[in-house]
Amino acid sequence: MESNEYGAAQALHDLDEGRAAAARRVVTPWWYHPLLGATIFVMVAGLSRGSTGLLVGLALVAQGLLFVLYRRLTGMWVNTFHIPGLKRTTVLTILFAYVLLAAGALLEHRVGVPYSLVVVGAGLAVAYVVYWRWIEQRLVQLWRA
Amino acid sequence: MTEPRFDAVVHAPTRLQICALLGAVDSVEFGTVRDELAISDSVLSKHVRVLEEAGYVTVKKATVASRQRTWLSLNRAGRTALEGHVLELRRLLAATGTMSG
């Protein structure tokens, strides 16, 4: 029974260590999310009237490269859909972003309000940076708990 | 709902640490796991093979900029096994705590 007790306690400690290792790696350098936010701005603003598809294409390529860089920097890949406690927040955030995008497109292309998508793009970029800063802090809290 | 279940494959200390790291995220690069656990490539390969044969870990190789990188992830069966094992460890610990205290 003594060895079981030691084994279980040590094993649970090792599990905590594994999660703490993930927490140490999940935080990206300060410039990573602002850069990704900038690509979101360029992509959404690129849907604005008068813009060419080239901007959207360039933003998508830049995003792809930044995702590769993320894997290089952290050595791992995190999908917040799969993290218990963050799935609902992730779904709601994505829904909110799509609603905002649809509203911007409607205002600009149907109602005729100029630069609506530029404003929405800027809002989404800032929201993305703030959201991911929060997600990283939340993940660190979850994995160090 | 996962039932508490002792899993001998997961319980080995190094494999438990591998599972703990993989279980927190979607996938982890082979070199990252090796560095975090401070073990050699061959030791990690051996344990990954055991976990792969048990059907708990999925191994994917990807070539980026002409360098091949290996990515490890704990699949659904692995996550279930880890969850059940953690529940069993907690149950054991609680039981021994109750007996001694």
mmCIF file of C-alpha atoms in Angstrom:
data_model
loop_
_atom_site.group_PDB
_atom_site.id
_atom_site.type_symbol
_atom_site.label_atom_id
_atom_site.label_comp_id
_atom_site.label_asym_id
_atom_site.label_seq_id
_atom_site.Cartn_x
_atom_site.Cartn_y
_atom_site.Cartn_z
ATOM 1 C CA MET A 1 0.000 0.000 0.000
ATOM 2 C CA GLU A 2 2.906 2.302 0.790
ATOM 3 C CA SER A 3 4.391 1.915 -2.671
ATOM 4 C CA ASN A 4 0.964 2.560 -4.224
ATOM 5 C CA GLU A 5 0.666 5.748 -2.221
ATOM 6 C CA TYR A 6 4.125 6.907 -3.270
ATOM 7 C CA GLY A 7 3.527 5.857 -6.877
ATOM 8 C CA ALA A 8 0.224 7.689 -7.151
ATOM 9 C CA ALA A 9 1.555 10.862 -5.536
ATOM 10 C CA GLN A 10 4.702 10.857 -7.664
ATOM 11 C CA ALA A 11 2.737 10.107 -10.825
ATOM 12 C CA LEU A 12 0.320 12.986 -10.167
ATOM 13 C CA HIS A 13 3.330 15.231 -9.543
ATOM 14 C CA ASP A 14 4.821 14.146 -12.906
ATOM 15 C CA LEU A 15 1.520 14.936 -14.603
ATOM 16 C CA ASP A 16 1.592 18.435 -13.122
ATOM 17 C CA GLU A 17 5.155 18.827 -14.382
ATOM 18 C CA GLY A 18 4.056 17.884 -17.906
ATOM 19 C CA ARG A 19 1.300 20.490 -17.881
ATOM 20 C CA ALA A 20 3.690 23.081 -16.396
ATOM 21 C CA ALA A 21 6.049 22.416 -19.337
ATOM 22 C CA ALA A 22 3.193 23.204 -21.740
ATOM 23 C CA ALA A 23 2.454 26.398 -19.758
ATOM 24 C CA ARG A 24 6.089 27.514 -20.071
ATOM 25 C CA ARG A 25 5.989 27.145 -23.837
ATOM 26 C CA VAL A 26 2.550 28.468 -24.731
ATOM 27 C CA VAL A 27 3.356 32.161 -24.262
ATOM 28 C CA THR A 28 4.522 33.662 -27.572
ATOM 29 C CA PRO A 29 6.873 36.652 -27.973
ATOM 30 C CA TRP A 30 5.111 40.029 -27.599
ATOM 31 C CA TRP A 31 5.224 40.740 -31.356
ATOM 32 C CA TYR A 32 3.635 37.482 -32.543
ATOM 33 C CA HIS A 33 -0.065 38.219 -32.039
ATOM 34 C CA PRO A 34 0.165 41.899 -33.109
ATOM 35 C CA LEU A 35 1.706 40.652 -36.388
ATOM 36 C CA LEU A 36 -1.083 38.117 -36.842
ATOM 37 C CA GLY A 37 -3.592 40.863 -35.936
ATOM 38 C CA ALA A 38 -2.074 43.019 -38.679
ATOM 39 C CA THR A 39 -2.677 40.248 -41.242
ATOM 40 C CA ILE A 40 -6.325 40.076 -40.086
ATOM 41 C CA PHE A 41 -6.634 43.833 -40.616
ATOM 42 C CA VAL A 42 -5.102 43.622 -44.112
ATOM 43 C CA MET A 43 -7.310 40.657 -45.020
ATOM 44 C CA VAL A 44 -10.590 42.285 -43.895
ATOM 45 C CA ALA A 45 -9.658 45.724 -45.235
ATOM 46 C CA GLY A 46 -8.763 43.957 -48.484
ATOM 47 C CA LEU A 47 -12.432 43.014 -48.874
ATOM 48 C CA SER A 48 -13.283 46.717 -48.931
ATOM 49 C CA ARG A 49 -14.600 48.386 -52.098
ATOM 50 C CA GLY A 50 -11.807 49.323 -54.480
ATOM 51 C CA SER A 51 -9.274 46.882 -53.008
ATOM 52 C CA THR A 52 -7.803 44.071 -55.032
ATOM 53 C CA GLY A 53 -7.778 40.406 -54.064
ATOM 54 C CA LEU A 54 -3.994 40.634 -53.896
ATOM 55 C CA LEU A 55 -4.084 42.064 -50.361
ATOM 56 C CA VAL A 56 -6.288 39.201 -49.147
ATOM 57 C CA GLY A 57 -3.970 36.677 -50.807
ATOM 58 C CA LEU A 58 -0.867 38.223 -49.273
ATOM 59 C CA ALA A 59 -2.499 38.296 -45.825
ATOM 60 C CA LEU A 60 -3.411 34.610 -46.112
ATOM 61 C CA VAL A 61 0.143 33.670 -47.107
ATOM 62 C CA ALA A 62 1.506 35.750 -44.187
ATOM 63 C CA GLN A 63 -0.881 33.980 -41.808
ATOM 64 C CA GLY A 64 0.310 30.591 -43.067
ATOM 65 C CA LEU A 65 3.923 31.600 -42.453
ATOM 66 C CA LEU A 66 3.083 32.889 -38.975
ATOM 67 C CA PHE A 67 1.394 29.583 -38.098
ATOM 68 C CA VAL A 68 4.574 27.744 -39.147
ATOM 69 C CA LEU A 69 6.575 30.208 -37.035
ATOM 70 C CA TYR A 70 4.277 29.549 -34.046
ATOM 71 C CA ARG A 71 5.085 25.843 -34.238
ATOM 72 C CA ARG A 72 8.788 26.644 -34.445
ATOM 73 C CA LEU A 73 8.682 29.063 -31.499
ATOM 74 C CA THR A 74 6.606 26.963 -29.131
ATOM 75 C CA GLY A 75 7.298 23.453 -30.447
ATOM 76 C CA MET A 76 3.614 22.660 -30.122
ATOM 77 C CA TRP A 77 0.186 23.365 -31.534
ATOM 78 C CA VAL A 78 -2.796 24.403 -29.453
ATOM 79 C CA ASN A 79 -6.403 24.310 -30.600
ATOM 80 C CA THR A 80 -8.573 26.068 -28.032
ATOM 81 C CA PHE A 81 -11.599 24.066 -29.282
ATOM 82 C CA HIS A 82 -10.034 21.067 -27.550
ATOM 83 C CA ILE A 83 -9.209 22.738 -24.230
ATOM 84 C CA PRO A 84 -11.868 22.047 -21.579
ATOM 85 C CA GLY A 85 -13.185 25.369 -20.311
ATOM 86 C CA LEU A 86 -12.232 27.304 -23.457
ATOM 87 C CA LYS A 87 -14.392 25.627 -26.108
ATOM 88 C CA ARG A 88 -17.469 27.784 -25.441
ATOM 89 C CA THR A 89 -15.430 31.012 -25.391
ATOM 90 C CA THR A 90 -13.767 30.043 -28.678
ATOM 91 C CA VAL A 91 -17.081 29.311 -30.409
ATOM 92 C CA LEU A 92 -18.644 32.569 -29.151
ATOM 93 C CA THR A 93 -15.590 34.611 -30.199
ATOM 94 C CA ILE A 94 -15.579 33.167 -33.719
ATOM 95 C CA LEU A 95 -19.339 33.748 -34.040
ATOM 96 C CA PHE A 96 -18.893 37.347 -32.850
ATOM 97 C CA ALA A 97 -16.100 37.911 -35.406
ATOM 98 C CA TYR A 98 -18.258 36.551 -38.261
ATOM 99 C CA VAL A 99 -21.245 38.691 -37.215
ATOM 100 C CA LEU A 100 -19.001 41.782 -37.140
ATOM 101 C CA LEU A 101 -17.540 40.866 -40.536
ATOM 102 C CA ALA A 102 -21.010 40.327 -42.034
ATOM 103 C CA ALA A 103 -22.201 43.669 -40.608
ATOM 104 C CA GLY A 104 -19.175 45.438 -42.095
ATOM 105 C CA ALA A 105 -19.710 43.824 -45.495
ATOM 106 C CA LEU A 106 -23.417 44.705 -45.410
ATOM 107 C CA LEU A 107 -22.713 48.330 -44.498
ATOM 108 C CA GLU A 108 -20.061 48.762 -47.147
ATOM 109 C CA HIS A 109 -21.413 46.768 -50.073
ATOM 110 C CA ARG A 110 -25.204 47.096 -49.573
ATOM 111 C CA VAL A 111 -25.814 50.312 -47.636
ATOM 112 C CA GLY A 112 -22.821 52.081 -49.171
ATOM 113 C CA VAL A 113 -21.024 53.277 -46.042
ATOM 114 C CA PRO A 114 -17.397 53.701 -47.177
ATOM 115 C CA TYR A 115 -14.512 52.139 -45.241
ATOM 116 C CA SER A 116 -16.826 50.046 -43.038
ATOM 117 C CA LEU A 117 -14.678 46.967 -43.605
ATOM 118 C CA VAL A 118 -11.510 48.920 -42.837
ATOM 119 C CA VAL A 119 -12.989 49.922 -39.464
ATOM 120 C CA VAL A 120 -14.222 46.354 -38.813
ATOM 121 C CA GLY A 121 -10.789 44.998 -39.791
ATOM 122 C CA ALA A 122 -9.073 47.319 -37.316
ATOM 123 C CA GLY A 123 -11.552 46.328 -34.590
ATOM 124 C CA LEU A 124 -11.098 42.627 -35.267
ATOM 125 C CA ALA A 125 -7.295 42.954 -35.280
ATOM 126 C CA VAL A 126 -7.274 44.673 -31.875
ATOM 127 C CA ALA A 127 -9.855 42.216 -30.505
ATOM 128 C CA TYR A 128 -7.736 39.290 -31.760
ATOM 129 C CA VAL A 129 -4.603 40.542 -29.974
ATOM 130 C CA VAL A 130 -6.485 41.178 -26.700
ATOM 131 C CA TYR A 131 -8.284 37.813 -26.980
ATOM 132 C CA TRP A 132 -5.059 35.824 -27.494
ATOM 133 C CA ARG A 133 -3.242 37.595 -24.697
ATOM 134 C CA TRP A 134 -6.134 36.497 -22.453
ATOM 135 C CA ILE A 135 -6.131 32.948 -23.862
ATOM 136 C CA GLU A 136 -2.397 32.556 -23.191
ATOM 137 C CA GLN A 137 -2.804 33.752 -19.603
ATOM 138 C CA ARG A 138 -5.802 31.440 -19.146
ATOM 139 C CA LEU A 139 -3.865 28.434 -20.490
ATOM 140 C CA VAL A 140 -0.963 29.168 -18.127
ATOM 141 C CA GLN A 141 -3.439 29.339 -15.219
ATOM 142 C CA LEU A 142 -5.155 26.100 -16.290
ATOM 143 C CA TRP A 143 -1.942 24.143 -16.725
ATOM 144 C CA ARG A 144 -0.302 25.413 -13.556
ATOM 145 C CA ALA A 145 -3.406 24.843 -11.427
ATOM 146 C CA MET B 1 -17.898 9.812 -18.432
ATOM 147 C CA THR B 2 -14.485 8.190 -18.034
ATOM 148 C CA GLU B 3 -14.157 5.499 -15.375
ATOM 149 C CA PRO B 4 -11.074 5.307 -13.093
ATOM 150 C CA ARG B 5 -8.802 2.679 -14.653
ATOM 151 C CA PHE B 6 -5.174 1.866 -13.938
ATOM 152 C CA ASP B 7 -3.236 1.730 -17.213
ATOM 153 C CA ALA B 8 0.143 0.009 -17.059
ATOM 154 C CA VAL B 9 1.218 1.457 -20.426
ATOM 155 C CA VAL B 10 0.598 5.032 -19.297
ATOM 156 C CA HIS B 11 1.898 4.560 -15.741
ATOM 157 C CA ALA B 12 5.613 4.173 -16.577
ATOM 158 C CA PRO B 13 7.163 7.488 -15.370
ATOM 159 C CA THR B 14 8.595 8.665 -18.708
ATOM 160 C CA ARG B 15 5.451 7.682 -20.615
ATOM 161 C CA LEU B 16 3.291 9.418 -18.039
ATOM 162 C CA GLN B 17 5.290 12.625 -18.541
ATOM 163 C CA ILE B 18 5.005 12.269 -22.319
ATOM 164 C CA CYS B 19 1.234 11.763 -22.013
ATOM 165 C CA ALA B 20 0.912 14.726 -19.622
ATOM 166 C CA LEU B 21 2.640 17.047 -22.078
ATOM 167 C CA LEU B 22 0.776 15.716 -25.124
ATOM 168 C CA GLY B 23 -2.521 15.692 -23.237
ATOM 169 C CA ALA B 24 -2.360 19.439 -22.555
ATOM 170 C CA VAL B 25 -2.171 20.459 -26.221
ATOM 171 C CA ASP B 26 -3.018 19.200 -29.719
ATOM 172 C CA SER B 27 0.449 18.143 -30.806
ATOM 173 C CA VAL B 28 4.059 18.551 -29.737
ATOM 174 C CA GLU B 29 7.222 18.354 -31.800
ATOM 175 C CA PHE B 30 9.475 15.366 -31.012
ATOM 176 C CA GLY B 31 12.439 17.616 -30.115
ATOM 177 C CA THR B 32 10.316 19.664 -27.732
ATOM 178 C CA VAL B 33 9.217 16.552 -25.822
ATOM 179 C CA ARG B 34 12.825 15.314 -25.718
ATOM 180 C CA ASP B 35 14.096 18.666 -24.370
ATOM 181 C CA GLU B 36 11.333 19.048 -21.791
ATOM 182 C CA LEU B 37 11.852 15.541 -20.428
ATOM 183 C CA ALA B 38 15.658 15.809 -20.707
ATOM 184 C CA ILE B 39 15.975 12.382 -22.325
ATOM 185 C CA SER B 40 17.742 11.115 -25.428
ATOM 186 C CA ASP B 41 16.177 10.651 -28.865
ATOM 187 C CA SER B 42 16.450 6.869 -28.573
ATOM 188 C CA VAL B 43 14.739 6.724 -25.158
ATOM 189 C CA LEU B 44 11.909 8.944 -26.380
ATOM 190 C CA SER B 45 11.559 6.885 -29.590
ATOM 191 C CA LYS B 46 11.290 3.701 -27.534
ATOM 192 C CA HIS B 47 8.512 5.097 -25.328
ATOM 193 C CA VAL B 48 6.682 6.673 -28.265
ATOM 194 C CA ARG B 49 6.711 3.299 -30.018
ATOM 195 C CA VAL B 50 5.111 1.646 -26.964
ATOM 196 C CA LEU B 51 2.418 4.340 -26.825
ATOM 197 C CA GLU B 52 1.884 4.087 -30.583
ATOM 198 C CA GLU B 53 1.533 0.295 -30.412
ATOM 199 C CA ALA B 54 -1.003 0.705 -27.594
ATOM 200 C CA GLY B 55 -2.980 2.962 -29.953
ATOM 201 C CA TYR B 56 -2.578 6.039 -27.734
ATOM 202 C CA VAL B 57 -0.211 8.245 -29.721
ATOM 203 C CA THR B 58 -0.325 9.356 -33.335
ATOM 204 C CA VAL B 59 2.961 10.160 -35.064
ATOM 205 C CA LYS B 60 3.071 12.505 -38.046
ATOM 206 C CA LYS B 61 6.110 13.528 -40.042
ATOM 207 C CA ALA B 62 6.175 16.894 -41.781
ATOM 208 C CA THR B 63 8.877 18.407 -43.965
ATOM 209 C CA VAL B 64 9.378 22.154 -43.557
ATOM 210 C CA ALA B 65 12.232 23.926 -45.379
ATOM 211 C CA SER B 66 13.736 20.534 -46.312
ATOM 212 C CA ARG B 67 13.926 19.467 -42.643
ATOM 213 C CA GLN B 68 11.772 16.629 -41.463
ATOM 214 C CA ARG B 69 10.034 17.170 -38.146
ATOM 215 C CA THR B 70 8.061 14.601 -36.195
ATOM 216 C CA TRP B 71 4.872 15.654 -34.425
ATOM 217 C CA LEU B 72 3.304 13.619 -31.658
ATOM 218 C CA SER B 73 -0.263 13.809 -30.476
ATOM 219 C CA LEU B 74 -2.339 11.948 -27.935
ATOM 220 C CA ASN B 75 -5.331 10.584 -29.813
ATOM 221 C CA ARG B 76 -8.838 10.002 -28.431
ATOM 222 C CA ALA B 77 -7.983 6.546 -27.033
ATOM 223 C CA GLY B 78 -4.856 7.989 -25.413
ATOM 224 C CA ARG B 79 -6.739 10.895 -23.860
ATOM 225 C CA THR B 80 -9.369 8.507 -22.482
ATOM 226 C CA ALA B 81 -6.654 6.201 -21.070
ATOM 227 C CA LEU B 82 -4.824 9.149 -19.475
ATOM 228 C CA GLU B 83 -8.029 10.556 -18.005
ATOM 229 C CA GLY B 84 -9.011 7.161 -16.562
ATOM 230 C CA HIS B 85 -5.515 6.658 -15.190
ATOM 231 C CA VAL B 86 -5.455 10.082 -13.491
ATOM 232 C CA LEU B 87 -8.849 9.338 -11.900
ATOM 233 C CA GLU B 88 -7.526 5.999 -10.650
ATOM 234 C CA LEU B 89 -4.383 7.648 -9.203
ATOM 235 C CA ARG B 90 -6.529 10.212 -7.396
ATOM 236 C CA ARG B 91 -8.798 7.448 -6.130
ATOM 237 C CA LEU B 92 -5.781 5.465 -4.852
ATOM 238 C CA LEU B 93 -4.325 8.511 -3.181
ATOM 239 C CA ALA B 94 -7.646 9.399 -1.553
ATOM 240 C CA ALA B 95 -8.079 5.804 -0.371
ATOM 241 C CA THR B 96 -4.600 5.640 1.189
ATOM 242 C CA GLY B 97 -5.132 9.086 2.725
ATOM 243 C CA THR B 98 -8.396 7.927 4.296
ATOM 244 C CA MET B 99 -6.760 4.741 5.613
ATOM 245 C CA SER B 100 -3.807 6.540 7.178
ATOM 246 C CA GLY B 101 -5.671 9.566 8.443
#
